[in-house]
Amino acid sequence: RACILKDTYARFGGMDYLWPCMFFVWAAYLWETYLEWRQRQVYCRVKDAPPELNGLISQETFDKSRRYQLDKSTFSFAHDLFKQLEFVVIIIVGAIPYAWNVAGNVTAHFGYETEYEITQSVVFLVVMLMYSEIVGLPWSVYSTFVLEEKHGFNKQTAWFFIKDHIKSFLLQAVLIPLICSGLIFVIKWGGEHFYIYAWTFLFIVTLVLMTVYPEYIAPLFDKYTPLPVGELRSAIEGLASQLGFPLKKILVVEGSRRSAHSNAYFYGFWKNKRIVLFDTLLEKGILPQSSQEGEGKEGGAGDSSSQEGGGVAKEVAPPTSGDEAEVADSEPRELGEEAGPKKEKAEKKGCSSDEILAVLAHELGHWKFSHNLKNICISEINLFLTLFVFGYFINQQDVFTSFGFPDSRPTIIGFILVFQLIFLPYHEVFQFLIIQLIRRFEYQADRFAKSLHRGAALCSALTKLHKDNLSFPIADPLYSAFHHSHPTYLERLSALRKED
């Protein structure tokens, strides 16, 4: 099988896309590894908390965050190398055409010949999902029960973890083939200008998922309950009313059964907005006692991702483009996290009412300046343009021949080859530009919170969340520019403390 790609190219001639794509794949990997190495050098070199952190983060907490990030860095290097070698082997030995042929044999067994491309594509996707789940499971187990457990973050039992993965796999095995089947049908039906219909179809699917996920899918994994009537609820409703935010519900998700990491976001269209707070975000005692006791018995919780987010035991995640709030954190995509070191157990974790209001003021700044709407528009324009260019490559037999498909041009294979390989350089540049834009949005949302006289409380919240999260407060500038959608902790503090 190792010679299949070379043989098919030699037989049919034409442009060989394989080796230029392999060059891009390795260039992207080496660049990413270099950036991670630079950040790791920061972890190794900076052993003492800088003067700017005096009175904010103790040396003990600084040491704990440094050890945590070093362990995460080691895991990341190993996992990334494995994924890189796995991907290259899959491409070189012709594993994709092999899996496609296996899917064809399965469908043929039930009387569906090669003209039933959608049926074969569904089987192919299920096969690939099973492979991905099996190969990724050991990494997920290690990350959850070794790395996160070591630093006090993991709260999952083995049974909880298994149930999560089963539900996640079943959801993916239903939704991904269903959506891809619809997309293939639209492309086949759409003719020369299929990209217009394909974009419309995907836009509708995105809107549907953004509506359905929080109402029907997320509760399959975690329990959501209304924020009890009390001081915090009244204060949040007052803030929303002051800003004209059309708040319909405030929910608390019990994240403490899954992880000590915290999150907060809002979602919903038009005048149907909901705010979701993780229970790990709330300082102990902030809710009525009866509510806290009830939550401890019921269970569930979830999470959102900067950046290259967020790796992970895969779940069906809510769409990231939409009226969902991004987390107000000192690191990308995470709002705050609980730590488990023994000496700090006496300290209160999470945020006070004023600090939560400051975090929500930041999030409502995103809504006020239509940041999420702007992100949607950019994402949809990008999707339309990439589908338009995809229309050229899907008709180039050389693309398929280069990767072991000399006699056919399956649409789902075209998506894999074009979007994951041929478009790779474009995606890298686009992602970098998006990160720079989002960082500007974050500064703007911080300034909005400050304009509501919540700057000091936001600084306090960021400090608490940073400590609970064991996030390292110092970042290599180049690494940060490519990875951190949020400005760093020290950058945000500096900006918030500036006099207007």
Coordinates of N, CA, C and O in Angstrom, one line a residue, residues 303-446:
D303 N -18.2 22.6 29.1 CA -17.2 23.6 28.9 C -17.3 24.2 27.5 O -18.1 23.7 26.7
S304 N -16.6 25.1 27.1 CA -16.6 25.7 25.8 C -15.6 25.1 24.8 O -14.6 24.7 25.2
S305 N -13.3 26.6 23.9 CA -12.1 26.9 23.2 C -11.6 27.4 22.8 O -11.7 27.6 22.6
S306 N -9.7 29.5 22.8 CA -8.8 30.1 22.0 C -8.6 29.4 20.9 O -8.9 29.5 20.1
Q307 N -8.5 28.3 21.8 CA -7.8 28.5 20.7 C -7.4 27.3 20.0 O -7.5 27.2 18.8
E308 N -6.8 26.6 20.4 CA -6.4 25.7 19.4 C -6.8 24.4 19.9 O -6.5 23.5 20.1
G309 N -8.5 26.8 21.0 CA -8.7 26.1 21.8 C -8.0 25.0 21.7 O -8.8 25.3 21.8
G310 N -9.6 23.2 22.1 CA -9.4 22.7 23.1 C -9.6 21.7 23.2 O -10.8 21.6 23.3
G311 N -8.7 21.0 23.0 CA -8.4 19.7 22.9 C -9.1 18.8 23.7 O -10.2 19.2 24.1
V312 N -8.4 17.2 23.9 CA -9.6 16.9 24.7 C -10.3 15.7 24.3 O -10.2 15.2 23.2
A313 N -11.1 15.3 25.3 CA -12.1 14.3 25.0 C -13.2 14.9 24.2 O -13.8 15.8 24.7
K314 N -13.4 14.4 23.1 CA -14.3 15.2 22.1 C -15.7 15.1 22.5 O -16.2 14.0 22.8
E315 N -16.3 16.2 22.6 CA -17.8 16.3 22.7 C -18.3 17.1 21.6 O -17.6 17.8 20.9
V316 N -19.6 17.0 21.4 CA -20.3 17.8 20.4 C -20.4 19.2 21.0 O -21.2 19.4 21.9
A317 N -19.5 20.1 20.5 CA -19.4 21.4 21.2 C -20.4 22.4 20.5 O -20.7 22.2 19.3
P318 N -20.9 23.4 21.3 CA -21.7 24.4 20.7 C -21.0 25.2 19.6 O -19.8 25.4 19.8
P319 N -21.6 25.6 18.5 CA -21.0 26.4 17.5 C -20.3 27.6 18.1 O -20.9 28.3 18.9
T320 N -19.1 27.9 17.7 CA -18.4 29.0 18.2 C -18.8 30.4 17.6 O -18.4 31.4 18.0
S321 N -19.4 30.3 16.5 CA -19.9 31.5 15.9 C -21.3 31.8 16.3 O -22.2 30.9 16.1
G322 N -21.6 32.9 16.9 CA -23.0 33.1 17.3 C -23.0 34.0 18.4 O -22.0 34.5 18.9
D323 N -24.2 34.2 19.0 CA -24.4 35.1 20.1 C -24.1 34.4 21.4 O -24.8 34.4 22.4
E324 N -22.9 33.7 21.4 CA -22.5 33.1 22.6 C -21.3 34.0 23.1 O -20.5 34.4 22.4
A325 N -21.3 34.2 24.4 CA -20.2 35.0 24.9 C -18.9 34.2 24.9 O -18.9 33.1 25.2
E326 N -17.8 34.9 24.7 CA -16.5 34.3 24.9 C -16.2 34.5 26.4 O -16.7 35.4 27.0
V327 N -15.3 33.7 26.9 CA -15.1 33.7 28.3 C -14.1 34.9 28.6 O -13.2 35.2 27.8
A328 N -14.3 35.5 29.7 CA -13.5 36.6 30.1 C -12.4 36.1 31.0 O -12.5 36.0 32.2
D329 N -11.3 35.7 30.4 CA -10.2 35.0 31.1 C -8.9 35.6 30.7 O -8.8 36.3 29.7
S330 N -7.9 35.4 31.5 CA -6.6 35.8 31.2 C -5.9 34.9 30.1 O -4.8 35.3 29.6
E331 N -6.5 33.8 29.9 CA -6.0 32.9 28.9 C -7.1 32.6 27.9 O -8.3 32.7 28.2
P332 N -6.8 32.3 26.6 CA -7.8 32.1 25.6 C -8.8 31.0 26.0 O -8.5 30.0 26.4
R333 N -10.1 31.4 25.9 CA -11.2 30.5 25.9 C -11.5 29.9 27.3 O -12.3 29.0 27.3
E334 N -10.9 30.3 28.3 CA -11.3 29.7 29.6 C -11.5 30.9 30.6 O -10.7 31.8 30.6
L335 N -12.5 30.8 31.3 CA -12.8 31.9 32.2 C -12.1 31.7 33.6 O -11.6 32.7 34.1
G336 N -12.0 30.6 34.1 CA -11.3 30.4 35.3 C -11.4 29.0 35.7 O -12.2 28.2 35.3
E337 N -10.5 28.5 36.7 CA -10.5 27.1 37.0 C -10.1 27.0 38.5 O -9.4 27.8 39.0
E338 N -10.6 25.9 39.1 CA -10.3 25.7 40.4 C -9.0 24.9 40.5 O -8.8 24.0 39.8
A339 N -8.2 25.1 41.5 CA -7.0 24.4 41.7 C -7.3 23.5 43.0 O -8.1 23.8 43.8
G340 N -6.4 22.4 43.1 CA -6.7 21.6 44.2 C -5.5 21.4 45.2 O -5.5 20.5 46.0
P341 N -4.5 22.3 45.2 CA -3.4 22.1 46.1 C -3.8 22.2 47.5 O -4.7 23.1 47.9
K342 N -3.2 21.5 48.4 CA -3.7 21.4 49.8 C -3.6 22.7 50.6 O -4.6 23.0 51.3
K343 N -2.5 23.4 50.5 CA -2.4 24.6 51.3 C -3.4 25.6 51.0 O -3.6 26.5 51.9
E344 N -3.9 25.7 49.8 CA -4.8 26.7 49.5 C -6.3 26.4 49.6 O -7.2 27.1 49.2
K345 N -6.6 25.2 50.3 CA -7.9 24.8 50.4 C -8.7 25.7 51.3 O -9.9 25.8 51.1
A346 N -8.1 26.4 52.2 CA -8.8 27.3 53.1 C -9.2 28.5 52.3 O -10.1 29.2 52.8
E347 N -8.5 28.9 51.3 CA -8.9 30.1 50.5 C -10.1 29.9 49.7 O -10.4 28.8 49.3
K348 N -10.9 30.9 49.6 CA -12.1 30.9 48.8 C -11.8 30.8 47.3 O -10.9 31.5 46.9
K349 N -12.5 29.9 46.6 CA -12.3 29.8 45.2 C -13.5 30.5 44.5 O -14.5 30.6 45.1
G350 N -13.3 30.8 43.2 CA -14.4 31.4 42.5 C -14.4 32.9 42.8 O -13.6 33.5 43.4
C351 N -15.5 33.5 42.3 CA -15.6 35.0 42.3 C -16.8 35.4 43.2 O -17.8 34.8 43.3
S352 N -16.6 36.6 43.8 CA -17.7 37.2 44.6 C -18.8 37.8 43.6 O -18.6 37.8 42.4
S353 N -19.9 38.3 44.2 CA -20.9 38.9 43.3 C -20.4 40.0 42.5 O -20.7 40.1 41.3
D354 N -19.7 40.9 43.1 CA -19.2 42.1 42.4 C -18.2 41.7 41.2 O -18.3 42.2 40.1
E355 N -17.4 40.6 41.5 CA -16.5 40.2 40.5 C -17.2 39.5 39.3 O -16.9 39.6 38.2
I356 N -18.3 38.7 39.7 CA -19.1 38.1 38.6 C -19.8 39.1 37.8 O -19.8 39.0 36.5
L357 N -20.3 40.2 38.4 CA -20.9 41.2 37.6 C -19.9 41.9 36.7 O -20.2 42.4 35.6
A358 N -18.7 42.1 37.2 CA -17.6 42.7 36.4 C -17.3 41.8 35.1 O -17.2 42.3 34.0
V359 N -17.3 40.5 35.4 CA -17.0 39.6 34.3 C -18.2 39.6 33.3 O -18.0 39.7 32.0
L360 N -19.4 39.7 33.8 CA -20.6 39.8 32.9 C -20.6 41.1 32.2 O -21.1 41.2 31.0
A361 N -20.2 42.2 32.8 CA -20.1 43.5 32.2 C -19.2 43.4 31.0 O -19.4 44.0 29.9
H362 N -18.0 42.7 31.1 CA -17.1 42.4 30.0 C -17.9 41.7 28.9 O -17.8 42.1 27.7
E363 N -18.6 40.6 29.3 CA -19.3 39.8 28.3 C -20.3 40.6 27.6 O -20.5 40.5 26.4
L364 N -21.1 41.4 28.3 CA -22.1 42.3 27.7 C -21.5 43.4 26.8 O -22.2 43.9 25.9
G365 N -20.2 43.7 27.1 CA -19.5 44.6 26.2 C -19.4 44.0 24.8 O -19.5 44.6 23.8
H366 N -19.2 42.6 24.7 CA -19.1 41.9 23.4 C -20.5 42.1 22.7 O -20.5 42.3 21.5
W367 N -21.5 42.0 23.5 CA -22.9 42.1 22.9 C -23.1 43.6 22.5 O -23.6 43.8 21.4
K368 N -22.7 44.5 23.3 CA -23.0 45.9 23.0 C -22.3 46.3 21.7 O -22.9 47.1 20.9
F369 N -21.1 45.8 21.5 CA -20.3 46.2 20.3 C -20.5 45.2 19.1 O -19.8 45.3 18.2
S370 N -21.5 44.3 19.3 CA -21.8 43.3 18.2 C -20.6 42.5 17.8 O -20.4 42.2 16.6
H371 N -19.7 42.2 18.8 CA -18.5 41.4 18.4 C -18.9 40.0 17.9 O -18.3 39.5 16.9
N372 N -19.9 39.4 18.5 CA -20.3 38.1 18.0 C -20.9 38.1 16.6 O -20.7 37.2 15.8
L373 N -21.7 39.1 16.4 CA -22.3 39.3 15.0 C -21.2 39.5 14.0 O -21.2 39.0 12.9
K374 N -20.2 40.3 14.4 CA -19.0 40.6 13.4 C -18.3 39.3 13.2 O -17.9 39.0 12.0
N375 N -18.1 38.5 14.2 CA -17.4 37.2 14.1 C -18.2 36.3 13.1 O -17.6 35.5 12.3
I376 N -19.5 36.3 13.3 CA -20.4 35.5 12.4 C -20.2 35.9 10.9 O -20.0 35.1 10.0
C377 N -20.3 37.2 10.7 CA -20.1 37.7 9.3 C -18.8 37.3 8.7 O -18.7 36.9 7.6
I378 N -17.7 37.5 9.5 CA -16.4 37.1 9.0 C -16.3 35.6 8.7 O -15.8 35.2 7.6
S379 N -16.9 34.8 9.6 CA -16.8 33.4 9.4 C -17.6 33.0 8.2 O -17.2 32.1 7.4
E380 N -18.8 33.6 8.0 CA -19.6 33.2 6.8 C -19.0 33.7 5.5 O -19.1 33.0 4.5
I381 N -18.4 34.9 5.5 CA -17.7 35.3 4.3 C -16.6 34.4 4.0 O -16.4 34.0 2.8
N382 N -15.8 34.0 5.0 CA -14.7 33.1 4.8 C -15.2 31.7 4.3 O -14.6 31.1 3.3
L383 N -16.3 31.2 4.8 CA -16.9 30.0 4.4 C -17.3 30.1 2.9 O -17.0 29.1 2.1
F384 N -18.0 31.2 2.5 CA -18.4 31.3 1.2 C -17.2 31.3 0.2 O -17.3 30.7 -0.8
L385 N -16.2 32.1 0.5 CA -15.0 32.1 -0.3 C -14.3 30.8 -0.5 O -13.9 30.4 -1.6
T386 N -14.2 30.1 0.6 CA -13.5 28.8 0.6 C -14.3 27.8 -0.2 O -13.8 26.9 -0.9
L387 N -15.7 27.8 -0.1 CA -16.5 26.9 -0.9 C -16.4 27.3 -2.4 O -16.4 26.4 -3.2
F388 N -16.3 28.6 -2.7 CA -16.1 29.0 -4.1 C -14.8 28.4 -4.7 O -14.8 27.9 -5.8
V389 N -13.7 28.5 -3.9 CA -12.4 28.0 -4.4 C -12.5 26.5 -4.4 O -11.9 25.9 -5.3
F390 N -13.1 25.9 -3.4 CA -13.3 24.5 -3.4 C -13.9 23.9 -4.7 O -13.6 22.9 -5.2
G391 N -14.8 24.8 -5.3 CA -15.5 24.4 -6.5 C -14.5 24.2 -7.7 O -14.8 23.4 -8.6
Y392 N -13.3 24.8 -7.6 CA -12.3 24.6 -8.6 C -11.6 23.2 -8.4 O -11.5 22.4 -9.3
F393 N -11.2 23.0 -7.1 CA -10.4 21.8 -6.8 C -11.2 20.5 -6.9 O -10.7 19.5 -7.3
I394 N -12.5 20.6 -6.6 CA -13.3 19.4 -6.6 C -13.5 18.8 -8.1 O -13.7 17.6 -8.3
N395 N -13.2 19.6 -9.1 CA -13.3 19.2 -10.5 C -11.9 18.8 -11.0 O -11.8 18.5 -12.2
Q396 N -10.9 18.9 -10.2 CA -9.5 18.6 -10.7 C -9.2 17.1 -10.3 O -8.9 16.8 -9.2
Q397 N -9.2 16.3 -11.3 CA -8.9 14.9 -11.0 C -7.5 14.7 -10.5 O -7.2 13.7 -9.7
D398 N -6.6 15.6 -10.8 CA -5.2 15.5 -10.3 C -5.2 15.5 -8.8 O -4.3 14.8 -8.1
V399 N -6.0 16.3 -8.2 CA -6.1 16.3 -6.7 C -6.4 14.9 -6.1 O -5.7 14.5 -5.2
F400 N -7.4 14.2 -6.7 CA -7.7 12.9 -6.2 C -6.7 11.9 -6.6 O -6.4 11.0 -5.7
T401 N -6.2 12.0 -7.8 CA -5.2 11.0 -8.2 C -4.0 11.0 -7.3 O -3.4 10.0 -7.0
S402 N -3.6 12.2 -6.9 CA -2.4 12.4 -6.1 C -2.5 11.7 -4.7 O -1.5 11.3 -4.1
F403 N -3.8 11.5 -4.3 CA -4.0 10.9 -3.0 C -4.6 9.5 -3.1 O -5.3 9.0 -2.1
G404 N -4.5 8.8 -4.2 CA -5.0 7.5 -4.3 C -6.4 7.2 -4.8 O -6.9 6.1 -4.7
F405 N -6.9 8.2 -5.5 CA -8.3 8.1 -6.1 C -8.2 8.4 -7.6 O -8.6 9.4 -8.1
P406 N -7.6 7.5 -8.4 CA -7.4 7.7 -9.8 C -8.7 7.7 -10.7 O -8.7 8.3 -11.8
D407 N -9.7 7.0 -10.2 CA -10.9 6.8 -11.0 C -12.1 7.5 -10.5 O -13.2 7.3 -11.1
S408 N -12.1 8.2 -9.5 CA -13.3 8.8 -8.9 C -12.9 10.1 -8.2 O -11.8 10.4 -7.9
R409 N -14.0 10.9 -7.9 CA -13.8 12.1 -7.2 C -14.9 12.2 -6.1 O -15.8 13.1 -6.2
P410 N -14.9 11.4 -5.1 CA -15.9 11.5 -4.0 C -15.9 12.8 -3.3 O -14.8 13.4 -3.0
T411 N -17.1 13.4 -3.1 CA -17.2 14.7 -2.6 C -16.6 14.8 -1.2 O -15.9 15.8 -0.8
I412 N -16.9 13.8 -0.3 CA -16.4 13.9 1.1 C -14.9 13.8 1.1 O -14.3 14.5 1.9
I413 N -14.3 13.1 0.2 CA -12.8 13.0 0.1 C -12.3 14.3 -0.3 O -11.3 14.8 0.2
G414 N -13.0 14.9 -1.3 CA -12.6 16.3 -1.7 C -12.5 17.3 -0.6 O -11.6 18.1 -0.5
F415 N -13.5 17.2 0.3 CA -13.5 18.1 1.4 C -12.3 17.9 2.3 O -11.7 18.8 2.8
I416 N -12.0 16.6 2.6 CA -10.9 16.3 3.5 C -9.6 16.8 2.8 O -8.7 17.4 3.5
L417 N -9.4 16.5 1.6 CA -8.1 16.8 0.9 C -7.9 18.4 0.8 O -6.9 18.9 1.0
V418 N -9.0 19.0 0.3 CA -8.9 20.5 0.1 C -8.8 21.3 1.4 O -8.0 22.1 1.5
F419 N -9.8 21.0 2.3 CA -9.8 21.9 3.5 C -8.7 21.5 4.5 O -8.3 22.4 5.2
Q420 N -8.3 20.3 4.6 CA -7.3 20.0 5.6 C -5.9 20.1 5.0 O -4.9 20.3 5.8
L421 N -5.7 20.0 3.7 CA -4.3 20.0 3.1 C -4.1 21.2 2.2 O -3.2 22.0 2.5
I422 N -4.8 21.3 1.2 CA -4.5 22.3 0.2 C -4.8 23.7 0.8 O -4.0 24.7 0.5
F423 N -5.8 23.9 1.6 CA -6.1 25.2 2.2 C -5.3 25.4 3.5 O -5.4 26.5 4.1
L424 N -4.4 24.5 3.9 CA -3.7 24.7 5.2 C -2.9 26.0 5.3 O -3.1 26.7 6.3
P425 N -2.1 26.4 4.3 CA -1.5 27.7 4.5 C -2.4 28.9 4.7 O -2.2 29.8 5.5
Y426 N -3.5 28.9 3.9 CA -4.5 29.9 4.1 C -5.1 29.9 5.5 O -5.3 31.0 6.1
H427 N -5.5 28.7 6.0 CA -6.1 28.6 7.3 C -5.1 29.2 8.4 O -5.6 29.8 9.3
E428 N -3.8 28.9 8.2 CA -2.9 29.4 9.2 C -2.9 30.9 9.3 O -2.9 31.5 10.3
V429 N -2.8 31.5 8.1 CA -2.8 33.0 8.0 C -4.1 33.6 8.6 O -4.2 34.5 9.3
F430 N -5.2 33.0 8.1 CA -6.6 33.5 8.5 C -6.7 33.4 10.0 O -7.2 34.3 10.7
Q431 N -6.3 32.2 10.6 CA -6.4 32.1 12.1 C -5.6 33.1 12.8 O -6.1 33.7 13.8
F432 N -4.4 33.4 12.3 CA -3.6 34.4 13.0 C -4.3 35.8 13.0 O -4.3 36.5 14.0
L433 N -4.9 36.2 11.8 CA -5.5 37.5 11.7 C -6.8 37.5 12.6 O -7.1 38.6 13.2
I434 N -7.5 36.4 12.7 CA -8.7 36.4 13.5 C -8.3 36.6 15.0 O -9.0 37.3 15.8
I435 N -7.2 36.0 15.4 CA -6.7 36.1 16.8 C -6.4 37.6 17.1 O -6.8 38.1 18.2
Q436 N -5.8 38.3 16.2 CA -5.5 39.7 16.4 C -6.8 40.5 16.5 O -6.8 41.4 17.4
L437 N -7.8 40.2 15.7 CA -9.0 40.9 15.8 C -9.7 40.6 17.1 O -10.2 41.6 17.8
I438 N -9.8 39.4 17.5 CA -10.4 39.0 18.8 C -9.7 39.7 20.0 O -10.4 40.1 20.9
R439 N -8.4 39.8 19.9 CA -7.7 40.5 21.0 C -8.2 41.9 21.1 O -8.3 42.5 22.2
R440 N -8.4 42.6 20.0 CA -8.9 43.9 20.0 C -10.3 44.0 20.6 O -10.6 44.9 21.4
F441 N -11.1 43.0 20.3 CA -12.4 42.9 20.9 C -12.4 42.8 22.4 O -13.2 43.4 23.1
E442 N -11.4 42.0 22.9 CA -11.3 41.8 24.3 C -10.9 43.1 25.0 O -11.5 43.4 26.1
Y443 N -10.0 43.8 24.5 CA -9.6 45.1 25.1 C -10.8 46.0 25.1 O -11.1 46.7 26.1
Q444 N -11.6 46.0 24.0 CA -12.8 46.9 23.9 C -13.8 46.5 25.0 O -14.4 47.4 25.6
A445 N -14.0 45.2 25.2 CA -15.0 44.7 26.2 C -14.5 45.1 27.6 O -15.3 45.4 28.5
D446 N -13.2 45.0 27.8 CA -12.6 45.4 29.1 C -12.9 46.9 29.4 O -13.3 47.3 30.5

